[in-house]
Amino acid sequence: MTIDALRLHSLQMPLVRPFRTSFGTQYVRDVMLVEAIDSDGARGWGECVTLGWPGYNAEYTAGAIQVIKEYLAPIVLGNDWTPDGVDAAMKVVRGHHIARASVGTAVLDVWLRRASTSLGDYLGATRAEVDCGVSVGIPTSESIEELLEEVGMYVDAGYRRIKLKIEPGWDIEPVAVVRERWPTIPLQVDANQAYSREHAHHLARLDEFDLLLIEQPLEEEDWWGHALIARACSTPICLDESILSTESAESAIEFGAASNINIKPGRVAGFLEAKKIHDLCLSRKVPVWCGGMLETGIGRAANVALAALPGFTLPGDTSASNRYYAEDVTEPFVLRDGRLAVPTGPGIGVVPIPENLRSMAVAVEELTSS
Ligand code: NPQ
Ligand code: MG
């Protein structure tokens, strides 16, 4: 299967409500969708899950586009690929995992559609639907009432797990109030690297709220720090930004830095690596769950297939389309009984709705081997 062209579709998608985390507030999602076209005209899609600026990690959308144009497209275009072959070939580009994942997933999608195989089947999904959680930002007003209103809306919608963004100054009180209102709901927090090692005893105060996990309290590369926090807290520590590969997942487990892992295919440079991390964690009895990067239906479809693997035993941030967008670029993913159905069609099982793609796109760049 020879890839003749890559089309980079840049979309601006307004969020239904501001999404504030410890690293800033997002009002619009800078989306980039990679469309891969093979020599027979078959097409595949991959979502580049970078933010518009390096707030979550060091990658950002304009940078990913440049790395794809300058370094990844010359590797991929005009050559014949298998899914693992293209991922391996792009490893010559150090880092830039999200950029590599977006191209590798588009190529994987073409390959799967030609083989009439769904991504779920290819990865080893064992479920037809997945339990869904939801990530709740810090209210821009920092009003507890506003937080309770938003959480209440998601509980009423049927989400099976609530995740609260926290940062120093917005942690103990909001968690206590939500736990008091909903004493038994599965509840966890995500700090997005906002704390330091000196906060170990402060974070241990969260132990009284029966949380599923505390996600990424410290900076990406602070392995020893996360081991220290894990010793200070009885609440399990989960890593997100720190886990870049199967080797870092194994290191996190062996160092005692994490007792469960948030898997994001973009962050680990693709779905094949995501599956490898799943398989390692399954063998070590370490629970995993599927993280979210406010994907459109393109990335969401693929994430839901991954979340259907047996080791994904915690609800993921695989929320419905309407959690973030009034209108999705694909048919919307709709929550039913707190779950999303795994797409069954070939490849990722969805495609952009042409008129939505046209109306949401702010730029399209076509890269060919000539
Ligand atoms: C996390 N996601 O788990 C990330 C953080 C995050 C659902 O909390 C634009 C694109 C804005 C991706 C804001 C969730 C984002 C983003 C926050 C990811 O750490
Ligand atoms: Mg996170």
Coordinates of C-alpha atoms and ligand atoms in Angstrom, one line a residue:
M1 CA 0.0 0.0 0.0
T2 CA 1.8 3.1 -1.3
I3 CA 1.0 6.5 0.3
D4 CA 0.9 9.1 -2.5
A5 CA -0.4 12.1 -0.5
L6 CA -0.9 13.5 2.9
R7 CA -3.5 16.3 3.4
L8 CA -3.2 18.3 6.6
H9 CA -6.6 19.8 7.5
S10 CA -6.4 22.5 10.2
L11 CA -9.7 23.2 12.0
Q12 CA -10.7 25.7 14.6
M13 CA -13.4 24.2 16.8
P14 CA -14.9 26.3 19.5
L15 CA -15.5 24.6 22.9
V16 CA -19.0 24.5 24.3
R17 CA -17.5 26.0 27.5
P18 CA -14.0 27.2 28.5
F19 CA -11.8 24.4 29.7
R20 CA -9.4 25.6 32.4
T21 CA -6.6 23.4 33.7
S22 CA -3.5 24.1 35.8
F23 CA -1.7 25.2 32.6
G24 CA -4.2 27.6 31.2
T25 CA -7.7 28.1 29.8
Q26 CA -8.8 26.8 26.4
Y27 CA -11.7 28.4 24.5
V28 CA -11.1 26.9 21.0
R29 CA -9.4 23.7 20.0
D30 CA -6.8 23.9 17.3
V31 CA -7.4 20.7 15.5
M32 CA -5.3 19.2 12.8
L33 CA -6.5 16.1 10.9
V34 CA -4.1 14.1 8.7
E35 CA -5.7 12.5 5.6
A36 CA -3.6 9.8 4.0
I37 CA -4.3 8.8 0.4
D38 CA -2.8 5.7 -1.2
S39 CA -2.1 5.0 -4.9
D40 CA -5.6 3.5 -5.4
G41 CA -7.2 6.6 -3.9
A42 CA -8.1 4.8 -0.6
R43 CA -8.1 7.3 2.3
G44 CA -7.3 7.1 6.0
W45 CA -7.6 9.6 8.9
G46 CA -5.5 10.4 12.0
E47 CA -6.0 13.2 14.5
C48 CA -3.0 15.3 15.7
V49 CA -3.9 15.9 19.4
T50 CA -1.5 18.7 20.1
L51 CA -2.7 22.0 21.6
G52 CA -2.3 25.2 19.8
W53 CA 0.6 26.0 22.2
P54 CA 3.0 23.9 24.4
G55 CA 0.8 24.0 27.5
Y56 CA 0.3 20.3 28.1
N57 CA 3.7 19.1 26.7
A58 CA 6.4 20.4 24.5
E59 CA 4.5 19.8 21.2
Y60 CA 2.1 22.2 19.6
T61 CA 0.0 22.2 16.5
A62 CA 2.1 24.5 14.2
G63 CA 5.2 22.7 15.3
A64 CA 3.6 19.3 14.5
I65 CA 2.6 20.5 11.1
Q66 CA 6.2 21.7 10.4
V67 CA 7.7 18.4 11.6
I68 CA 5.2 16.5 9.3
K69 CA 6.0 18.7 6.3
E70 CA 9.8 18.8 6.8
Y71 CA 10.7 15.4 8.2
L72 CA 7.8 12.8 8.4
A73 CA 6.2 13.3 4.9
P74 CA 9.5 12.7 3.1
I75 CA 9.8 9.4 4.9
V76 CA 6.2 8.3 4.3
L77 CA 5.3 9.5 0.8
G78 CA 5.9 7.3 -2.2
N79 CA 6.6 4.2 -0.1
D80 CA 4.8 1.0 0.6
W81 CA 3.9 0.5 4.3
T82 CA 2.7 -1.9 6.9
P83 CA 1.3 -0.3 10.1
D84 CA 4.3 -1.3 12.2
G85 CA 6.7 -0.5 9.4
V86 CA 5.6 3.2 9.1
D87 CA 5.8 3.7 12.9
A88 CA 9.3 2.2 13.0
A89 CA 10.5 4.3 10.0
M90 CA 9.3 7.5 11.7
K91 CA 11.4 6.8 14.8
V92 CA 14.4 8.4 13.1
V93 CA 12.6 11.7 14.2
R94 CA 13.3 12.0 17.9
G95 CA 10.4 13.0 20.0
H96 CA 7.4 14.6 18.3
H97 CA 5.3 11.7 19.4
I98 CA 1.9 13.4 18.7
A99 CA 3.0 14.4 15.2
R100 CA 4.3 10.9 14.4
A101 CA 1.1 9.3 15.9
S102 CA -1.2 11.5 13.6
V103 CA 0.6 10.3 10.5
G104 CA 1.0 6.7 11.6
T105 CA -2.7 6.5 12.5
A106 CA -3.8 7.9 9.1
V107 CA -1.6 5.2 7.4
L108 CA -2.9 2.5 9.7
D109 CA -6.5 3.6 8.9
V110 CA -5.9 3.3 5.1
W111 CA -4.3 -0.2 5.7
L112 CA -7.2 -1.4 7.8
R113 CA -9.9 -0.1 5.4
R114 CA -8.2 -1.9 2.6
A115 CA -8.1 -5.0 4.7
S116 CA -11.8 -4.5 5.8
T117 CA -10.7 -4.8 9.4
S118 CA -11.9 -2.6 12.2
L119 CA -9.3 -0.9 14.5
G120 CA -10.9 -2.6 17.5
D121 CA -10.5 -6.1 16.0
Y122 CA -7.0 -5.3 14.9
L123 CA -6.0 -4.1 18.4
G124 CA -7.8 -7.0 20.2
A125 CA -10.9 -5.2 21.6
T126 CA -13.0 -7.5 23.7
R127 CA -16.0 -5.2 24.3
A128 CA -18.6 -3.6 22.0
E129 CA -18.9 -0.5 24.3
V130 CA -16.7 1.3 26.8
D131 CA -17.4 2.9 30.2
C132 CA -17.0 6.7 29.9
G133 CA -15.7 9.3 32.4
V134 CA -15.6 13.0 32.1
S135 CA -12.9 15.6 32.8
V136 CA -14.2 18.8 34.6
G137 CA -12.1 22.0 34.3
I138 CA -11.5 24.6 37.0
P139 CA -14.4 27.0 36.7
T140 CA -13.1 30.3 35.3
S141 CA -15.1 32.0 38.1
E142 CA -13.5 29.7 40.7
S143 CA -17.1 29.4 42.0
I144 CA -17.8 26.1 43.9
E145 CA -21.5 26.5 42.9
E146 CA -20.5 26.6 39.2
L147 CA -18.4 23.5 39.7
L148 CA -21.3 21.6 41.3
E149 CA -23.7 22.7 38.5
E150 CA -21.3 21.4 35.8
V151 CA -20.6 18.1 37.7
G152 CA -24.3 17.6 38.3
M153 CA -24.9 18.0 34.5
Y154 CA -22.4 15.2 33.8
V155 CA -23.8 12.9 36.6
D156 CA -27.3 13.4 35.1
A157 CA -25.9 12.6 31.7
G158 CA -24.8 9.2 33.1
Y159 CA -21.0 9.6 33.1
R160 CA -19.5 6.7 35.1
R161 CA -16.6 8.6 36.6
I162 CA -15.8 12.3 37.4
K163 CA -12.3 13.8 37.0
L164 CA -11.6 17.2 38.5
K165 CA -8.8 19.4 37.4
I166 CA -6.8 20.6 40.4
E167 CA -4.0 23.0 41.1
P168 CA -2.5 24.5 44.3
G169 CA -5.3 26.7 45.7
W170 CA -8.1 24.7 44.0
D171 CA -7.9 21.1 45.3
I172 CA -9.0 20.1 48.8
E173 CA -12.2 22.2 48.9
P174 CA -13.7 21.4 45.5
V175 CA -12.9 17.7 46.0
A176 CA -14.5 17.7 49.5
V177 CA -17.7 19.5 48.2
V178 CA -18.1 17.1 45.2
R179 CA -17.5 14.1 47.4
E180 CA -20.0 15.3 49.9
R181 CA -22.6 15.9 47.2
W182 CA -22.0 12.5 45.5
P183 CA -20.6 10.2 48.2
T184 CA -20.2 7.1 46.0
I185 CA -19.5 8.3 42.6
P186 CA -16.1 7.2 41.1
L187 CA -14.0 10.4 41.5
Q188 CA -10.4 11.3 40.6
V189 CA -8.2 14.4 40.1
D190 CA -5.7 15.6 37.5
A191 CA -3.0 18.2 38.4
N192 CA -1.3 18.4 35.0
Q193 CA 2.1 18.7 36.7
A194 CA 1.1 21.7 38.9
Y195 CA 2.6 20.5 42.2
S196 CA 6.1 20.1 43.6
R197 CA 7.7 17.4 45.8
E198 CA 7.1 19.7 48.8
H199 CA 3.3 19.2 48.3
A200 CA 3.5 15.5 49.3
H201 CA 1.7 16.0 52.6
H202 CA -0.7 18.4 51.2
L203 CA -1.7 15.9 48.5
A204 CA -2.0 13.2 51.1
R205 CA -5.0 15.2 52.5
L206 CA -6.9 14.0 49.4
D207 CA -6.7 10.5 50.8
E208 CA -9.8 11.0 52.9
F209 CA -12.0 11.4 49.8
D210 CA -11.7 7.9 48.5
L211 CA -10.4 8.9 45.1
L212 CA -9.6 6.4 42.3
L213 CA -6.3 8.2 41.6
I214 CA -4.3 11.4 41.6
E215 CA -3.1 12.0 38.0
Q216 CA 0.4 13.6 37.2
P217 CA 0.9 15.7 40.3
L218 CA 4.6 16.6 39.3
E219 CA 6.5 17.5 36.2
E220 CA 6.8 15.1 33.3
E221 CA 10.4 14.0 34.1
D222 CA 10.2 13.8 37.9
W223 CA 10.3 10.1 38.4
W224 CA 11.8 10.0 41.9
G225 CA 9.4 12.8 42.9
H226 CA 6.4 10.7 41.8
A227 CA 7.7 7.8 43.8
L228 CA 8.0 10.0 46.9
I229 CA 4.4 11.3 46.4
A230 CA 3.2 7.7 45.9
R231 CA 4.8 6.8 49.3
A232 CA 3.1 9.8 51.0
C233 CA -0.4 9.2 49.7
S234 CA -2.6 6.1 50.0
T235 CA -4.5 7.3 46.9
P236 CA -3.0 5.6 43.8
I237 CA -0.8 7.8 41.7
C238 CA -1.5 7.8 37.9
L239 CA 0.9 9.1 35.3
D240 CA -0.2 10.8 32.0
E241 CA 2.4 13.3 30.6
S242 CA 5.3 11.1 31.9
I243 CA 4.4 8.0 30.0
L244 CA 5.9 8.3 26.5
S245 CA 6.5 4.6 25.6
T246 CA 6.4 1.0 26.9
E247 CA 9.8 1.5 28.5
S248 CA 8.6 4.6 30.5
A249 CA 5.5 2.7 31.5
E250 CA 7.7 -0.2 32.8
S251 CA 10.0 2.3 34.5
A252 CA 7.0 4.0 36.2
I253 CA 5.8 0.7 37.6
E254 CA 9.3 -0.6 38.6
F255 CA 10.2 2.8 40.3
G256 CA 6.8 2.8 42.2
A257 CA 6.1 6.1 40.6
A258 CA 2.6 5.1 39.4
S259 CA 0.1 2.3 40.2
N260 CA -2.1 2.9 37.1
I261 CA -1.5 4.6 33.8
N262 CA -3.4 7.0 31.5
I263 CA -2.7 5.8 27.9
K264 CA -3.0 8.4 25.2
P265 CA -2.1 7.1 21.7
G266 CA -0.8 10.5 20.6
R267 CA 1.5 10.9 23.5
V268 CA 3.1 7.5 23.0
A269 CA 3.5 8.0 19.2
G270 CA 0.7 5.8 18.0
F271 CA -1.8 3.0 18.6
L272 CA 0.6 0.2 18.2
E273 CA 2.7 1.5 21.1
A274 CA -0.5 2.2 23.0
K275 CA -1.4 -1.5 22.6
K276 CA 2.1 -2.6 23.7
I277 CA 1.8 -0.5 26.9
H278 CA -1.6 -2.1 27.5
D279 CA -0.2 -5.6 27.1
L280 CA 2.7 -4.8 29.5
C281 CA 0.3 -3.4 32.1
L282 CA -2.1 -6.3 31.7
S283 CA 0.8 -8.7 32.4
R284 CA 1.7 -6.7 35.5
K285 CA -1.9 -6.4 36.6
V286 CA -1.6 -2.6 36.4
P287 CA -4.9 -1.0 35.5
V288 CA -4.9 1.4 32.5
W289 CA -7.5 3.8 31.1
C290 CA -7.8 5.9 27.9
G291 CA -6.9 9.6 28.3
G292 CA -8.4 12.3 26.2
M293 CA -7.1 15.3 24.3
L294 CA -10.5 16.9 23.5
E295 CA -10.5 14.9 20.2
T296 CA -12.9 15.3 17.4
G297 CA -14.9 12.2 16.4
I298 CA -11.9 11.1 14.3
G299 CA -9.6 10.7 17.3
R300 CA -12.5 9.7 19.6
A301 CA -13.5 6.8 17.3
A302 CA -9.9 5.4 17.5
N303 CA -9.7 6.0 21.3
V304 CA -12.9 4.1 21.9
A305 CA -11.6 1.1 20.0
L306 CA -8.4 1.2 22.2
A307 CA -10.4 1.6 25.4
A308 CA -12.3 -1.7 24.5
L309 CA -9.1 -3.8 25.2
P310 CA -9.3 -6.0 28.3
G311 CA -6.8 -4.1 30.4
F312 CA -8.7 -0.8 30.2
T313 CA -10.5 -1.5 33.5
L314 CA -11.0 2.2 34.5
P315 CA -13.4 4.6 32.7
G316 CA -11.5 6.8 30.3
D317 CA -11.8 10.4 29.3
T318 CA -13.7 9.1 26.3
S319 CA -16.6 11.6 26.7
A320 CA -19.4 12.2 24.2
S321 CA -18.9 14.7 21.4
N322 CA -21.2 17.2 23.1
R323 CA -18.9 17.4 26.1
Y324 CA -16.7 19.7 24.1
Y325 CA -18.4 20.5 20.8
A326 CA -21.8 21.8 19.7
E327 CA -21.1 20.1 16.4
D328 CA -18.4 17.5 15.7
V329 CA -16.6 17.0 12.4
T330 CA -18.0 13.4 12.3
E331 CA -21.4 12.0 13.3
P332 CA -21.5 12.8 17.0
F333 CA -20.6 10.2 19.6
V334 CA -23.6 10.0 22.0
L335 CA -23.4 8.7 25.5
R336 CA -25.8 5.9 26.3
D337 CA -26.0 4.5 29.8
G338 CA -22.6 6.1 30.5
R339 CA -21.0 4.3 27.6
L340 CA -19.9 4.8 24.0
A341 CA -20.2 2.1 21.3
V342 CA -17.0 0.9 19.7
P343 CA -17.2 1.7 15.9
T344 CA -17.5 -1.5 13.9
G345 CA -16.7 -0.3 10.4
P346 CA -13.3 -0.9 8.7
G347 CA -10.4 1.2 10.1
I348 CA -11.4 3.8 12.6
G349 CA -15.0 3.3 11.4
V350 CA -15.8 7.0 10.9
V351 CA -15.0 9.7 8.3
P352 CA -15.4 13.5 8.5
I353 CA -18.8 14.8 7.2
P354 CA -17.6 16.7 4.0
E355 CA -19.6 19.8 4.7
N356 CA -18.5 20.0 8.3
L357 CA -14.9 19.5 7.3
R358 CA -15.2 22.3 4.8
S359 CA -17.0 24.7 7.2
M360 CA -14.6 24.0 10.1
A361 CA -11.3 24.0 8.1
V362 CA -9.2 27.1 8.2
A363 CA -6.4 25.6 6.1
V364 CA -5.7 22.5 4.0
E365 CA -2.2 21.6 2.9
E366 CA -1.5 18.7 0.5
L367 CA 1.9 17.0 0.6
T368 CA 2.9 14.8 -2.3
S369 CA 6.1 12.9 -3.1
S370 CA 6.7 14.8 -6.4
Ligands
NPQ1 C1 -5.3 15.5 30.5 N1 -7.1 16.0 28.9 O1 -5.8 14.4 30.8 C2 -5.8 16.3 29.2 C3 -5.5 17.7 29.4 C4 -5.9 18.6 28.3 C5 -9.5 15.6 29.0 O2 -8.2 16.5 30.8 C6 -6.9 21.2 24.1 C7 -6.4 19.9 23.7 C8 -7.0 21.4 25.4 C9 -6.0 19.0 24.7 C10 -6.7 20.8 27.7 C11 -8.3 16.1 29.7 C12 -6.6 20.5 26.4 C13 -6.1 19.3 26.0 C14 -6.4 19.9 28.7 C15 -5.8 18.3 27.0 O3 -4.3 15.9 31.1
MG2 MG -4.0 14.2 32.4

